[in-house]
Amino acid sequence: MVARVHISRAAKNEILAWARQAEAREIGGLLLGRVRKTDSGMLVRVEAALQMREAGAVSTSFLLTPESVKNLGAEAQAKYPAFQVVGWFHTHAGLGVFLSNHDLAVHKASFPEPWQMALVLDTKLGQEAIYVWTDGELVQVNPAEMAAAVRESAATGALVSSRVRYRLKSPWRFSLAIVLSLLLVTALVTGAVRWIRKGVSEQLYPATSLEGVEGSREPTVGREAPPAEGPGDAASGPVASPAFPQGAAAGQRYIIRPGDTLWGISKRFYGVGELYPDLSDFNGLNNPRLVYPGQELVLPENLGGKALFALPNL
């Protein structure tokens, strides 16, 4: 026994559109969907409809034959392989929503399964009726009571058809949830990577300061100037210090930090970023645009006519 019937809005709208196009002529076709068995009865959900075009209208009856049902059933299986035939529909134009003797005979011959229903719509009167099998007879039921949405629950039984598959009620919400989840994960991963890189950078390159070197005007207070490395000594940082020119003017040492550029260093300590080529030449750099964290520079007391700002600590 059918306990509930739900006709999707898409299927109903499609049938009504066909009816408007046909004007006063009756139309009909198959109802396709899915079925579930529960303790209270069968739940039928109509997901799609397929119009029967070769059938004609005779008097108040929509002429449907077993052969036309068979042909349309094959088309339905090819077009909607996930659904099964759950019944049929046809329209009236001002005659009411009843099943004629011919309709009853067609239903009994072509739709004998207990879940297969008949939907009759009168588009002129704005009426509709649903007929279902009850104790071996076709009985009209109140569409308002039968049109309740089919609810999935733990008590739901086995599927009547193994070909049935389910669709999301709100696919756009599911897609939105996936996108938001991906954005959240990306933000978390990006933040974690930045935090790790910052920690590693602080360990490899501690806070850099300008340290006085021999001959500088303002040597570092409380510290000895680091000894100059011999010609054969390897630099202690991750990148070798450049070989300073012989007789270079006394200056202050500066250890390049992540994010530094020669233009920025020139701007910071001489007030003019455009002096970076002179700073590169003074330190014997091959490429003034390529510097590395940990690389050591000597900032001369005077560069291009600009005096070095005295900044003992950065």
Short mmCIF file of C-alpha atoms in Angstrom, two decimals:
data_model
loop_
_atom_site.label_atom_id
_atom_site.label_comp_id
_atom_site.label_asym_id
_atom_site.label_seq_id
_atom_site.Cartn_x
_atom_site.Cartn_y
_atom_site.Cartn_z
CA MET A 1 0.00 0.00 0.00
CA VAL A 2 1.26 3.47 -0.88
CA ALA A 3 1.55 5.61 2.24
CA ARG A 4 2.95 8.81 0.77
CA VAL A 5 3.51 10.35 -2.65
CA HIS A 6 5.75 13.31 -3.39
CA ILE A 7 5.90 14.86 -6.87
CA SER A 8 8.95 17.04 -7.40
CA ARG A 9 8.41 20.62 -8.47
CA ALA A 10 10.49 20.09 -11.61
CA ALA A 11 8.34 17.17 -12.76
CA LYS A 12 5.07 19.00 -12.00
CA ASN A 13 6.20 22.17 -13.81
CA GLU A 14 7.22 20.15 -16.86
CA ILE A 15 3.81 18.48 -17.08
CA LEU A 16 2.01 21.82 -16.72
CA ALA A 17 4.20 23.34 -19.46
CA TRP A 18 3.27 20.49 -21.82
CA ALA A 19 -0.40 20.99 -20.97
CA ARG A 20 -0.26 24.72 -21.77
CA GLN A 21 1.35 23.99 -25.12
CA ALA A 22 -1.36 21.45 -25.95
CA GLU A 23 -4.13 23.96 -25.05
CA ALA A 24 -7.45 22.03 -25.02
CA ARG A 25 -5.94 18.74 -26.22
CA GLU A 26 -5.30 16.08 -23.59
CA ILE A 27 -1.75 14.85 -23.07
CA GLY A 28 -0.18 12.07 -21.03
CA GLY A 29 2.98 10.13 -20.32
CA LEU A 30 5.00 8.23 -17.73
CA LEU A 31 5.98 9.20 -14.19
CA LEU A 32 9.53 8.21 -13.19
CA GLY A 33 11.09 8.14 -9.76
CA ARG A 34 12.00 5.97 -6.81
CA VAL A 35 10.20 3.88 -4.20
CA ARG A 36 10.96 2.85 -0.63
CA LYS A 37 9.24 0.40 1.64
CA THR A 38 8.63 1.28 5.28
CA ASP A 39 6.63 -0.22 8.11
CA SER A 40 3.79 2.23 7.40
CA GLY A 41 3.71 1.55 3.66
CA MET A 42 5.48 2.52 0.46
CA LEU A 43 6.92 5.97 -0.13
CA VAL A 44 6.81 7.09 -3.77
CA ARG A 45 8.78 10.07 -5.05
CA VAL A 46 8.22 11.27 -8.63
CA GLU A 47 11.45 12.82 -9.96
CA ALA A 48 10.73 13.19 -13.70
CA ALA A 49 8.06 12.83 -16.37
CA LEU A 50 8.21 11.70 -19.98
CA GLN A 51 5.53 12.82 -22.43
CA MET A 52 3.91 10.31 -24.78
CA ARG A 53 3.68 12.07 -28.14
CA GLU A 54 2.19 9.44 -30.42
CA ALA A 55 -0.91 8.90 -28.29
CA GLY A 56 -4.11 10.75 -29.19
CA ALA A 57 -7.12 12.08 -27.31
CA VAL A 58 -10.55 10.48 -27.76
CA SER A 59 -13.55 12.13 -26.08
CA THR A 60 -12.64 12.55 -22.40
CA SER A 61 -10.07 9.74 -22.38
CA PHE A 62 -6.39 9.91 -23.13
CA LEU A 63 -5.76 7.04 -25.50
CA LEU A 64 -2.94 4.91 -24.12
CA THR A 65 -2.05 1.47 -25.43
CA PRO A 66 0.22 -1.27 -24.02
CA GLU A 67 2.44 -0.88 -27.08
CA SER A 68 2.92 2.86 -26.53
CA VAL A 69 3.65 2.22 -22.83
CA LYS A 70 6.28 -0.35 -23.79
CA ASN A 71 7.97 1.99 -26.27
CA LEU A 72 7.99 4.92 -23.87
CA GLY A 73 9.28 2.66 -21.09
CA ALA A 74 12.33 1.79 -23.20
CA GLU A 75 12.96 5.50 -23.83
CA ALA A 76 12.62 6.24 -20.12
CA GLN A 77 15.15 3.55 -19.21
CA ALA A 78 17.67 5.04 -21.65
CA LYS A 79 17.08 8.66 -20.60
CA TYR A 80 16.64 8.11 -16.85
CA PRO A 81 18.54 4.91 -15.94
CA ALA A 82 18.49 5.80 -12.24
CA PHE A 83 14.68 5.84 -12.01
CA GLN A 84 11.88 3.36 -12.50
CA VAL A 85 8.34 3.77 -13.81
CA VAL A 86 6.19 4.68 -10.81
CA GLY A 87 3.01 5.45 -12.75
CA TRP A 88 1.51 7.62 -15.45
CA PHE A 89 -0.26 10.94 -15.90
CA HIS A 90 -2.76 12.56 -18.22
CA THR A 91 -4.70 15.81 -18.40
CA HIS A 92 -8.30 16.91 -18.83
CA ALA A 93 -9.54 20.31 -19.98
CA GLY A 94 -12.56 21.27 -17.89
CA LEU A 95 -13.92 17.73 -17.42
CA GLY A 96 -12.70 17.09 -13.88
CA VAL A 97 -10.11 14.68 -12.48
CA PHE A 98 -11.56 11.20 -12.93
CA LEU A 99 -10.40 7.93 -14.48
CA SER A 100 -12.60 6.68 -17.30
CA ASN A 101 -13.22 3.00 -17.88
CA HIS A 102 -10.53 3.06 -20.55
CA ASP A 103 -8.09 4.68 -18.08
CA LEU A 104 -8.83 1.99 -15.48
CA ALA A 105 -8.29 -0.75 -18.03
CA VAL A 106 -4.97 0.76 -19.16
CA HIS A 107 -3.75 1.14 -15.57
CA LYS A 108 -4.61 -2.44 -14.63
CA ALA A 109 -2.89 -3.78 -17.76
CA SER A 110 0.23 -1.61 -17.85
CA PHE A 111 0.78 -0.44 -14.25
CA PRO A 112 -0.04 -3.43 -12.00
CA GLU A 113 2.72 -2.90 -9.39
CA PRO A 114 1.40 -1.84 -5.95
CA TRP A 115 3.46 1.39 -5.99
CA GLN A 116 2.41 2.48 -9.50
CA MET A 117 0.04 5.45 -9.39
CA ALA A 118 -2.03 7.60 -11.75
CA LEU A 119 -1.97 11.40 -11.75
CA VAL A 120 -4.86 13.29 -13.37
CA LEU A 121 -4.74 17.08 -13.83
CA ASP A 122 -7.45 19.40 -15.07
CA THR A 123 -5.54 22.50 -16.10
CA LYS A 124 -8.70 24.46 -16.87
CA LEU A 125 -10.34 23.85 -13.50
CA GLY A 126 -7.06 23.86 -11.58
CA GLN A 127 -7.70 20.42 -10.07
CA GLU A 128 -5.60 17.31 -9.65
CA ALA A 129 -6.07 13.82 -8.25
CA ILE A 130 -3.84 10.88 -7.41
CA TYR A 131 -4.99 7.28 -7.71
CA VAL A 132 -3.15 4.45 -5.92
CA TRP A 133 -3.64 0.72 -5.47
CA THR A 134 -5.50 -0.18 -2.26
CA ASP A 135 -6.59 -3.77 -1.65
CA GLY A 136 -6.47 -4.51 -5.38
CA GLU A 137 -8.51 -1.46 -6.40
CA LEU A 138 -7.58 1.99 -7.68
CA VAL A 139 -8.62 4.53 -5.06
CA GLN A 140 -8.51 8.32 -5.30
CA VAL A 141 -6.61 9.99 -2.47
CA ASN A 142 -6.29 13.58 -1.31
CA PRO A 143 -3.18 15.09 -2.98
CA ALA A 144 -2.65 17.42 -0.02
CA GLU A 145 -2.27 14.43 2.30
CA MET A 146 -0.25 12.31 -0.13
CA ALA A 147 2.15 15.04 -1.30
CA ALA A 148 4.17 15.16 1.93
CA ALA A 149 7.90 14.97 1.28
CA VAL A 150 9.42 11.53 1.62
CA ARG A 151 11.61 11.52 4.74
CA GLU A 152 14.62 9.27 5.04
CA SER A 153 14.79 7.60 8.47
CA ALA A 154 16.33 4.67 10.27
CA ALA A 155 13.08 2.79 9.81
CA THR A 156 13.31 3.00 6.01
CA GLY A 157 13.37 -0.42 4.44
CA ALA A 158 15.14 -1.86 1.41
CA LEU A 159 14.94 -0.23 -1.99
CA VAL A 160 12.38 -1.66 -4.37
CA SER A 161 14.72 -1.10 -7.31
CA SER A 162 18.47 -1.58 -7.18
CA ARG A 163 18.83 1.02 -9.94
CA VAL A 164 17.62 3.83 -7.70
CA ARG A 165 20.15 6.40 -6.62
CA TYR A 166 19.75 9.51 -4.50
CA ARG A 167 20.20 13.15 -5.23
CA LEU A 168 21.24 15.91 -2.87
CA LYS A 169 18.36 18.14 -1.80
CA SER A 170 20.60 21.24 -1.99
CA PRO A 171 23.64 20.57 -4.21
CA TRP A 172 24.71 24.23 -4.08
CA ARG A 173 24.89 24.14 -0.28
CA PHE A 174 27.05 21.03 -0.41
CA SER A 175 29.34 22.69 -2.98
CA LEU A 176 29.53 25.85 -0.88
CA ALA A 177 30.46 23.82 2.20
CA ILE A 178 33.27 22.10 0.28
CA VAL A 179 34.62 25.43 -1.02
CA LEU A 180 34.55 27.01 2.46
CA SER A 181 36.27 23.95 3.95
CA LEU A 182 39.02 24.13 1.32
CA LEU A 183 39.52 27.85 1.96
CA LEU A 184 39.74 27.23 5.72
CA VAL A 185 42.26 24.43 5.28
CA THR A 186 44.31 26.58 2.89
CA ALA A 187 44.35 29.46 5.37
CA LEU A 188 45.42 27.18 8.22
CA VAL A 189 48.19 25.57 6.15
CA THR A 190 49.43 28.96 4.91
CA GLY A 191 49.51 30.33 8.44
CA ALA A 192 51.35 27.28 9.73
CA VAL A 193 53.95 27.49 6.95
CA ARG A 194 54.55 31.19 7.63
CA TRP A 195 54.91 30.54 11.36
CA ILE A 196 57.42 27.73 10.75
CA ARG A 197 59.41 29.81 8.25
CA LYS A 198 59.48 32.71 10.67
CA GLY A 199 60.81 30.49 13.46
CA VAL A 200 63.49 29.00 11.22
CA SER A 201 64.47 32.45 9.96
CA GLU A 202 64.83 33.78 13.50
CA GLN A 203 67.07 30.85 14.40
CA LEU A 204 69.26 31.15 11.30
CA TYR A 205 69.31 34.94 11.12
CA PRO A 206 68.91 36.55 14.55
CA ALA A 207 68.19 40.25 14.90
CA THR A 208 70.83 41.97 12.83
CA SER A 209 72.79 44.97 14.07
CA LEU A 210 75.39 47.28 12.67
CA GLU A 211 78.66 46.47 14.37
CA GLY A 212 81.59 48.85 14.41
CA VAL A 213 84.58 47.78 12.42
CA GLU A 214 88.10 49.01 12.68
CA GLY A 215 88.25 52.70 11.93
CA SER A 216 84.52 53.37 12.23
CA ARG A 217 83.38 56.59 13.83
CA GLU A 218 81.03 54.91 16.33
CA PRO A 219 82.21 51.45 17.33
CA THR A 220 79.84 49.12 19.09
CA VAL A 221 79.80 49.85 22.82
CA GLY A 222 80.78 47.02 25.15
CA ARG A 223 81.94 44.66 22.39
CA GLU A 224 85.11 44.03 20.57
CA ALA A 225 85.03 44.44 16.86
CA PRO A 226 84.94 40.99 15.19
CA PRO A 227 88.35 39.98 13.89
CA ALA A 228 88.89 40.29 10.18
CA GLU A 229 88.98 36.98 8.39
CA GLY A 230 92.14 35.95 6.60
CA PRO A 231 92.23 35.56 2.87
CA GLY A 232 91.97 31.78 3.15
CA ASP A 233 89.21 31.65 5.78
CA ALA A 234 85.72 30.56 4.82
CA ALA A 235 82.82 32.86 5.72
CA SER A 236 80.80 31.69 8.70
CA GLY A 237 77.35 32.44 7.21
CA PRO A 238 75.31 30.40 4.74
CA VAL A 239 76.57 32.63 1.92
CA ALA A 240 80.20 33.72 1.58
CA SER A 241 80.93 37.39 2.24
CA PRO A 242 82.24 39.32 -0.74
CA ALA A 243 85.91 40.21 -1.00
CA PHE A 244 86.10 43.88 -0.10
CA PRO A 245 88.31 46.08 -2.23
CA GLN A 246 91.82 46.86 -1.03
CA GLY A 247 91.97 50.15 0.82
CA ALA A 248 88.22 50.44 1.16
CA ALA A 249 87.11 53.26 3.42
CA ALA A 250 86.29 52.30 6.97
CA GLY A 251 82.61 51.59 7.53
CA GLN A 252 80.17 49.45 9.42
CA ARG A 253 79.25 45.84 8.82
CA TYR A 254 75.68 44.92 7.98
CA ILE A 255 74.27 41.38 7.76
CA ILE A 256 71.55 41.10 5.14
CA ARG A 257 68.20 39.94 6.48
CA PRO A 258 65.30 38.21 4.69
CA GLY A 259 63.48 40.74 2.54
CA ASP A 260 66.41 43.16 2.21
CA THR A 261 67.44 44.70 -1.11
CA LEU A 262 70.44 46.89 -1.90
CA TRP A 263 68.05 49.68 -2.87
CA GLY A 264 66.31 49.43 0.52
CA ILE A 265 69.61 49.33 2.43
CA SER A 266 70.88 52.37 0.51
CA LYS A 267 67.63 54.21 1.20
CA ARG A 268 67.70 53.29 4.90
CA PHE A 269 71.30 54.23 5.68
CA TYR A 270 72.04 56.97 3.13
CA GLY A 271 68.60 58.39 2.47
CA VAL A 272 68.82 57.69 -1.28
CA GLY A 273 67.88 54.30 -2.73
CA GLU A 274 69.43 55.12 -6.12
CA LEU A 275 72.92 54.73 -4.61
CA TYR A 276 72.58 50.95 -4.57
CA PRO A 277 74.91 50.47 -7.62
CA ASP A 278 77.65 52.37 -5.75
CA LEU A 279 77.08 50.19 -2.69
CA SER A 280 77.29 47.10 -4.89
CA ASP A 281 80.56 48.29 -6.46
CA PHE A 282 82.03 49.12 -3.05
CA ASN A 283 81.34 45.57 -1.84
CA GLY A 284 82.47 43.93 -5.08
CA LEU A 285 79.10 42.34 -5.86
CA ASN A 286 78.62 40.82 -9.30
CA ASN A 287 74.87 41.42 -9.38
CA PRO A 288 73.45 44.36 -7.40
CA ARG A 289 69.96 42.88 -7.66
CA LEU A 290 70.89 39.54 -6.09
CA VAL A 291 71.64 39.41 -2.36
CA TYR A 292 71.07 36.66 0.20
CA PRO A 293 70.09 36.55 3.87
CA GLY A 294 73.25 36.20 5.96
CA GLN A 295 75.41 37.92 3.37
CA GLU A 296 77.75 40.55 4.90
CA LEU A 297 78.10 44.07 3.56
CA VAL A 298 80.35 46.96 4.55
CA LEU A 299 78.59 50.29 4.61
CA PRO A 300 81.16 53.05 3.88
CA GLU A 301 81.14 56.28 5.85
CA ASN A 302 80.44 58.18 2.65
CA LEU A 303 78.67 56.89 -0.44
CA GLY A 304 78.06 59.06 -3.48
CA GLY A 305 78.40 62.18 -1.36
CA LYS A 306 75.92 60.91 1.24
CA ALA A 307 77.11 60.27 4.80
CA LEU A 308 76.19 57.04 6.56
CA PHE A 309 73.46 57.41 9.15
CA ALA A 310 74.87 56.41 12.54
CA LEU A 311 72.53 53.62 13.63
CA PRO A 312 74.26 51.27 16.06
CA ASN A 313 71.21 48.98 16.34
CA LEU A 314 68.47 48.06 13.81
#
